Amino acid sequence: MTALGLDDLKARLRLPDPGGAMHDVVRELYPLCRSITGNGVRETLKIVGRQIPLEIREVPSGTPVLDWVVPKEWNIRDAWVKDPSGAKVIDFRRSNLHVVGYSQPVRARMPLGELKRHLHSLPDRPDWIPYRNSFYRDDWGFCLSHRQLQSLPEGEYEVLIDATHGDGSLTYGEALIAGRSSREILLSCHVCHPSLANDNLSGISLLSLLGRYLAELSPFYSYRLLFLPVTIGAITWLARNDGALSEIEHGLVVTLVGDAGRTTYKRSRRGDAAIDRAFAHVLKHAGDHEIVDFSPYGYDERQFCSPGFDLPVGCLMRTPHGQFPEYHTSADDLEFVKPEALADSLAKTLAALIVLENDRRYVNLNPKGEPQLGRRGIYRAMAERSDGGGREMALLWVLNQSDGMHSLLDIADRSSMPFEAIREAAQLLLEHELLREAVPGELGRGGRS
Amino acid sequence: MTALGLDDLKARLRLPDPGGAMHDVVRELYPLCRSITGNGVRETLKIVGRQIPLEIREVPSGTPVLDWVVPKEWNIRDAWVKDPSGAKVIDFRRSNLHVVGYSQPVRARMPLGELKRHLHSLPDRPDWIPYRNSFYRDDWGFCLSHRQLQSLPEGEYEVLIDATHGDGSLTYGEALIAGRSSREILLSCHVCHPSLANDNLSGISLLSLLGRYLAELSPFYSYRLLFLPVTIGAITWLARNDGALSEIEHGLVVTLVGDAGRTTYKRSRRGDAAIDRAFAHVLKHAGDHEIVDFSPYGYDERQFCSPGFDLPVGCLMRTPHGQFPEYHTSADDLEFVKPEALADSLAKTLAALIVLENDRRYVNLNPKGEPQLGRRGIYRAMAERSDGGGREMALLWVLNQSDGMHSLLDIADRSSMPFEAIREAAQLLLEHELLREAVPGELGRGGRS
Amino acid sequence: MTALGLDDLKARLRLPDPGGAMHDVVRELYPLCRSITGNGVRETLKIVGRQIPLEIREVPSGTPVLDWVVPKEWNIRDAWVKDPSGAKVIDFRRSNLHVVGYSQPVRARMPLGELKRHLHSLPDRPDWIPYRNSFYRDDWGFCLSHRQLQSLPEGEYEVLIDATHGDGSLTYGEALIAGRSSREILLSCHVCHPSLANDNLSGISLLSLLGRYLAELSPFYSYRLLFLPVTIGAITWLARNDGALSEIEHGLVVTLVGDAGRTTYKRSRRGDAAIDRAFAHVLKHAGDHEIVDFSPYGYDERQFCSPGFDLPVGCLMRTPHGQFPEYHTSADDLEFVKPEALADSLAKTLAALIVLENDRRYVNLNPKGEPQLGRRGIYRAMAERSDGGGREMALLWVLNQSDGMHSLLDIADRSSMPFEAIREAAQLLLEHELLREAVPGELGRGGRS
């Protein structure tokens, strides 16, 4: 069960079709024009807030945050290009990808030659519109398919970008789902991309459903869910929460979790953090996957793992950014994101969190020789509770390794058995008073104690 | 020489045919009906005691031992099944495997249908009789070939098991062969299986010959040889010797050492104990073999390696239990056990013990630059003493690594040379006063010092 | 640039043809008859001394050095063998390989049968003359091609070896190129072989050119270049410099660096010394190569790495000794040594030294989140300075890992980027005051600080 199957996921979430529900979130958010600031982010967070108790934070333009400054707020009302005949050949209302994000406002007439310096297309993928932005640069531009670019007739064009850059604020969302402990698990995703389904919306949908589910549980850890615009969002959040970071025990950036590719987990900077070990364990038992080392490039793990913070934050993806052709193009659309892939990503995330929630160290109370399990009816109890083989082995492994130094995850890894089988065995042994939980600080290294 | 060849073994044991002698032990013990208690064990130990100075221990039924209690003693005089015509179709006197071990006494008549609930056979191996027991359960039964089971005619059968379960004792054997040191090497095998040749008798024969040989040497270590009924024997011995376990420096469970398969060594729970390293070294230089990690299942290493003891005890086998079809059937017979396999297992055990006996740390007395070996006649001496190449390399390796931190086994492993070549080089350098033995506690980690 | 290409090498050495210049050194030294003592060594060192500031040391015969004694000095004026017809069939003046090195003087007549006990040839390579010596043994002999040996007619031969063994001295050369620090890098080669081009002369030519180049730089380390006769030279130098060895931080033996084979680096006894890591890094980025573990056999690393010194000294070679048929034969001639191989070996040595010179630990002065590089113009500066991709990644890696614990080499290894790219990035970040050098002793382990 460590790598939750779809049936497990349905049961735990009490949802008949988790992947469908996640895809619905993606579909609802898809049309909005998001950027690193502005109303698109606000509307997105409002919709997310219908599912989980989300606090929406506004940080004024110009606020210094670490080495950065919160930029001016960008909003766009309309944008188009009219050809010499007056026909709207590019129209923001048909796809928000047509406008380069954070474009300066413009209202002008110019010949095709001059306009072309502001047009972006993909010669290799002539039917797709690229996604471009000009954060932190004063520029403007349009994106369009290469086929359309080539069909534009010579002549005088009319251009409109009706956008504002002004004092406003940067907006992000934050939800704290309190557990029994003040120790936190940080989960973050991006909310800054416009109509791109996998790149941002898949992460939002995963955290939304996970957040709704966590709120119904009574977890040990408190969960902090962050919905941030890229880079500046993480920088801003870190700047404002610097004093409280010591509560973060594990963390995960969630992105690109909806495509049909295999799951990829990228390790934290530390490389052997508990979250790294939990995902390695879950993915090993879940079939084809890839685990990659940390590198200081990618998503907001760059900021969380900068040396002044060095938080134990990994990153969950399917196909990594830049490794699929649809990345940052109009082909990253609602078809590209698969309900079953979304559900699978959620199931694996949950499985890893279940490992972190339950990883404890125990002490065998009958450590000299094996206890006589048959006399206590433990073999019988195990047979009733669990399906399939390995039950007895799980009991023997937990008894043998529970010297206070090895956590359940250590035991699962050494035995090559799924965490859940080891946890079940430990539970049964606890009930029969053959184990006690190790006292925090007693001996070992792994696990929560 | 590290992996002793047959000629070395013959010379050391002064026996023309060690494998034949071991097979003779197996053959003599084969007919006896052993179980975890009873006269079969006593007779077995009496025979072993003719070869080595064996103390026979009797522990009364009902004695609490760790989490267990010594069970009632079981003895069997006769057992049979008569078919409707009155013919003895199953007869304990033809094979003691026919009776389920520890069967309750029974004298009854019953139709075939009812009898069948007490009959065990192997449909996949229709000519073999399985081995079954009912330790710690009140039951009775017979084992027979599947072919015979299918040929039994309908009708009324007569059944006799003339067995006793009563207050008596558990019997085990223990031999201490004193060495120069009180530090001990523990060697154990099982004595509880009836007519199964590889599964128990091969181990008994190996320890018998080894014990006889050790008694003629003057070893550094004291050797404690244990002949124990499965599980309860080890539990009982551990319970009675808890205070003296700190003398045990190395240990080995010996089982299934007579089949034609390649040698398998199972590491101790610690995984890097000296015995683990000694066997890894010996087997690496002895050709095809397998080394497997510890798991808390198998033979009595389960008890010796329980977390309250955590003794450095590995397990030597050839094909592991459950991985050959003859396991726990009448096909594990005198043919299945090969004299040459027995001799090979003994040779490898001896080779590993020789490593442990001789693994010491030395200090190079001329550590600055190489000493001039030619001037001292050492090259010539080495050439006379040793056959084949590598002599000079062994000398150079011992000189280079003997800084008090590396034991001879460390050096053999780093140089990929056989332990014996390294030991010989060290001996020669000692004789020429180019080495001294490291003082116990001085620097290093490996080796005996 | 880590593995310096030929163009880089030309630029740094301000030489149009470094390989040609190195080959010229080999060619000039080739005819001299060197041995472990004598005038051949002196003449060789005199020629080397024209390129670098070489001190020539003379140590009297009979001087005790560690476990050895400086041998008598050997010089040879002439040697020949005349056949029964009086024709000089072997003539030292045609090839100094014809005489066994350190041969005792002899003037005698003898039949072919007796002479043959003093003749050495290679039956497998019938056209080559082997190289033999009789250091530390009283003997004499001639070497010749097997083809010639077989053609010698029966009869009375006349033999002359006009050589002297007398009180004199052992000669070696030593150059100290002072750097800003008194910490030293030791570089050594052999000067004892007669007309063998790869085996000794290639190493001499590499150190000569390197020494000339180092003298023009202003290096951090001081470089100590040693030109030593085999074994006794290193023993003698070590004996005379025992008190000053603590200044040696890195060391390298250079030998067999001119053949066409791939580069081989042999690790120091420590196995993970900085020089081992520097060469592993350089060679990994330079294509096909081999890294081998230390063993106490080979060149003078045997002495430098003896346990009483344990200096961090590796060994750079191309094809190792004994692994090419030309080894210690007349076929190790001027053709066998390739200018391009010599240049490549020098380039790799320089690249490794550049790593050692520049490996420092830094501290990110803006460690919380990434600094805004664009605002500072750093991306633009990097683009101007460096060619090709990876610039931004190098900046991000240096920022992410510069916590005072990781040296530039650590970062290059973790990122799999060339050291030079990492060093360039660090330089740029230093200029923009985003890094400071770590204080010596502050935190980390690697690097020079």
mmCIF file of C-alpha atoms in Angstrom, chain B residues 192-330:
data_model
loop_
_atom_site.group_PDB
_atom_site.id
_atom_site.type_symbol
_atom_site.label_atom_id
_atom_site.label_comp_id
_atom_site.label_asym_id
_atom_site.label_seq_id
_atom_site.Cartn_x
_atom_site.Cartn_y
_atom_site.Cartn_z
ATOM 1 C CA CYS B 192 16.526 -32.167 15.733
ATOM 2 C CA HIS B 193 15.675 -33.513 12.291
ATOM 3 C CA PRO B 194 14.965 -37.209 11.693
ATOM 4 C CA SER B 195 16.195 -38.984 8.566
ATOM 5 C CA LEU B 196 17.204 -35.906 6.588
ATOM 6 C CA ALA B 197 20.819 -35.953 5.532
ATOM 7 C CA ASN B 198 21.694 -32.449 4.419
ATOM 8 C CA ASP B 199 19.343 -30.642 6.758
ATOM 9 C CA ASN B 200 21.069 -31.174 10.083
ATOM 10 C CA LEU B 201 23.338 -34.176 9.636
ATOM 11 C CA SER B 202 25.740 -32.369 7.308
ATOM 12 C CA GLY B 203 26.196 -29.676 9.957
ATOM 13 C CA ILE B 204 26.716 -32.242 12.714
ATOM 14 C CA SER B 205 29.348 -34.035 10.664
ATOM 15 C CA LEU B 206 31.201 -30.799 9.902
ATOM 16 C CA LEU B 207 31.338 -29.717 13.540
ATOM 17 C CA SER B 208 32.335 -33.226 14.627
ATOM 18 C CA LEU B 209 35.354 -33.348 12.369
ATOM 19 C CA LEU B 210 36.262 -29.745 12.984
ATOM 20 C CA GLY B 211 36.030 -30.327 16.741
ATOM 21 C CA ARG B 212 38.275 -33.345 16.545
ATOM 22 C CA TYR B 213 40.816 -31.368 14.535
ATOM 23 C CA LEU B 214 40.700 -28.297 16.759
ATOM 24 C CA ALA B 215 41.320 -30.437 19.817
ATOM 25 C CA GLU B 216 44.643 -31.463 18.305
ATOM 26 C CA LEU B 217 45.736 -27.925 17.530
ATOM 27 C CA SER B 218 46.639 -25.296 20.051
ATOM 28 C CA PRO B 219 44.339 -22.498 18.882
ATOM 29 C CA PHE B 220 44.346 -18.949 20.155
ATOM 30 C CA TYR B 221 40.585 -18.846 20.568
ATOM 31 C CA SER B 222 38.508 -21.214 22.646
ATOM 32 C CA TYR B 223 35.871 -22.924 20.532
ATOM 33 C CA ARG B 224 32.377 -23.602 21.829
ATOM 34 C CA LEU B 225 30.515 -26.160 19.711
ATOM 35 C CA LEU B 226 26.768 -26.401 20.204
ATOM 36 C CA PHE B 227 24.481 -29.210 18.997
ATOM 37 C CA LEU B 228 20.998 -27.808 19.498
ATOM 38 C CA PRO B 229 17.395 -28.612 18.659
ATOM 39 C CA VAL B 230 15.941 -25.870 16.465
ATOM 40 C CA THR B 231 14.911 -22.560 18.104
ATOM 41 C CA ILE B 232 14.132 -23.891 21.594
ATOM 42 C CA GLY B 233 17.668 -25.262 21.806
ATOM 43 C CA ALA B 234 19.264 -21.897 21.046
ATOM 44 C CA ILE B 235 16.755 -20.122 23.290
ATOM 45 C CA THR B 236 17.560 -22.521 26.120
ATOM 46 C CA TRP B 237 21.308 -22.247 25.677
ATOM 47 C CA LEU B 238 21.144 -18.441 25.513
ATOM 48 C CA ALA B 239 18.949 -18.308 28.622
ATOM 49 C CA ARG B 240 21.411 -20.440 30.581
ATOM 50 C CA ASN B 241 24.538 -18.630 29.383
ATOM 51 C CA ASP B 242 23.402 -15.015 29.268
ATOM 52 C CA GLY B 243 26.114 -13.859 31.644
ATOM 53 C CA ALA B 244 28.963 -15.433 29.671
ATOM 54 C CA LEU B 245 28.150 -14.188 26.179
ATOM 55 C CA SER B 246 30.617 -11.329 26.299
ATOM 56 C CA GLU B 247 33.405 -13.844 25.730
ATOM 57 C CA ILE B 248 32.034 -14.633 22.257
ATOM 58 C CA GLU B 249 34.075 -12.816 19.636
ATOM 59 C CA HIS B 250 32.911 -14.613 16.508
ATOM 60 C CA GLY B 251 30.208 -17.128 15.719
ATOM 61 C CA LEU B 252 28.859 -19.325 12.953
ATOM 62 C CA VAL B 253 25.773 -21.428 12.383
ATOM 63 C CA VAL B 254 26.555 -24.401 10.125
ATOM 64 C CA THR B 255 23.742 -26.024 8.155
ATOM 65 C CA LEU B 256 23.005 -27.580 4.766
ATOM 66 C CA VAL B 257 26.696 -27.951 3.965
ATOM 67 C CA GLY B 258 26.567 -31.225 2.035
ATOM 68 C CA ASP B 259 24.660 -30.644 -1.205
ATOM 69 C CA ALA B 260 26.315 -30.113 -4.556
ATOM 70 C CA GLY B 261 25.374 -26.422 -4.778
ATOM 71 C CA ARG B 262 27.751 -23.508 -4.411
ATOM 72 C CA THR B 263 28.621 -22.113 -0.991
ATOM 73 C CA THR B 264 26.412 -19.406 0.497
ATOM 74 C CA TYR B 265 27.428 -17.230 3.433
ATOM 75 C CA LYS B 266 24.817 -15.185 5.245
ATOM 76 C CA ARG B 267 26.157 -12.149 7.064
ATOM 77 C CA SER B 268 25.573 -11.449 10.727
ATOM 78 C CA ARG B 269 23.085 -8.780 11.761
ATOM 79 C CA ARG B 270 26.009 -6.362 12.120
ATOM 80 C CA GLY B 271 26.920 -6.996 8.497
ATOM 81 C CA ASP B 272 30.601 -6.140 8.888
ATOM 82 C CA ALA B 273 31.655 -8.391 11.743
ATOM 83 C CA ALA B 274 35.095 -9.960 11.485
ATOM 84 C CA ILE B 275 33.534 -13.328 10.670
ATOM 85 C CA ASP B 276 31.648 -11.660 7.805
ATOM 86 C CA ARG B 277 34.883 -10.222 6.462
ATOM 87 C CA ALA B 278 36.778 -13.487 6.939
ATOM 88 C CA PHE B 279 34.227 -15.495 4.968
ATOM 89 C CA ALA B 280 33.942 -12.815 2.278
ATOM 90 C CA HIS B 281 37.697 -13.000 1.859
ATOM 91 C CA VAL B 282 37.903 -16.795 1.813
ATOM 92 C CA LEU B 283 35.002 -17.198 -0.588
ATOM 93 C CA LYS B 284 36.260 -14.491 -2.941
ATOM 94 C CA HIS B 285 39.456 -16.452 -3.422
ATOM 95 C CA ALA B 286 37.637 -19.804 -3.644
ATOM 96 C CA GLY B 287 35.547 -19.236 -6.766
ATOM 97 C CA ASP B 288 31.808 -19.305 -7.288
ATOM 98 C CA HIS B 289 29.811 -18.478 -4.165
ATOM 99 C CA GLU B 290 27.113 -16.204 -2.872
ATOM 100 C CA ILE B 291 27.048 -13.814 0.061
ATOM 101 C CA VAL B 292 23.631 -12.750 1.314
ATOM 102 C CA ASP B 293 22.636 -10.102 3.793
ATOM 103 C CA PHE B 294 21.298 -10.921 7.194
ATOM 104 C CA SER B 295 17.580 -11.444 7.512
ATOM 105 C CA PRO B 296 15.765 -12.485 10.674
ATOM 106 C CA TYR B 297 14.682 -15.816 9.217
ATOM 107 C CA GLY B 298 16.562 -19.049 8.678
ATOM 108 C CA TYR B 299 18.466 -21.011 11.347
ATOM 109 C CA ASP B 300 19.536 -20.154 14.881
ATOM 110 C CA GLU B 301 21.332 -16.983 13.797
ATOM 111 C CA ARG B 302 17.809 -15.558 14.318
ATOM 112 C CA GLN B 303 18.245 -16.074 18.043
ATOM 113 C CA PHE B 304 21.954 -15.268 18.336
ATOM 114 C CA CYS B 305 21.374 -12.056 16.338
ATOM 115 C CA SER B 306 18.241 -10.925 18.188
ATOM 116 C CA PRO B 307 18.722 -7.317 19.270
ATOM 117 C CA GLY B 308 19.222 -8.124 22.962
ATOM 118 C CA PHE B 309 22.230 -10.310 22.088
ATOM 119 C CA ASP B 310 23.368 -9.075 18.663
ATOM 120 C CA LEU B 311 26.193 -11.577 18.559
ATOM 121 C CA PRO B 312 28.508 -11.524 15.523
ATOM 122 C CA VAL B 313 27.170 -14.825 14.175
ATOM 123 C CA GLY B 314 26.931 -15.629 10.470
ATOM 124 C CA CYS B 315 25.604 -18.717 8.752
ATOM 125 C CA LEU B 316 27.380 -21.063 6.374
ATOM 126 C CA MET B 317 25.314 -23.062 3.899
ATOM 127 C CA ARG B 318 25.469 -24.356 0.400
ATOM 128 C CA THR B 319 22.042 -24.052 -1.282
ATOM 129 C CA PRO B 320 19.817 -22.166 1.193
ATOM 130 C CA HIS B 321 16.751 -23.797 2.763
ATOM 131 C CA GLY B 322 13.679 -23.765 0.582
ATOM 132 C CA GLN B 323 15.739 -23.213 -2.561
ATOM 133 C CA PHE B 324 16.193 -26.897 -3.474
ATOM 134 C CA PRO B 325 13.250 -29.222 -4.055
ATOM 135 C CA GLU B 326 14.646 -31.982 -1.817
ATOM 136 C CA TYR B 327 14.408 -29.685 1.221
ATOM 137 C CA HIS B 328 12.341 -31.275 4.012
ATOM 138 C CA THR B 329 11.567 -34.432 2.009
ATOM 139 C CA SER B 330 12.748 -38.011 1.882
#
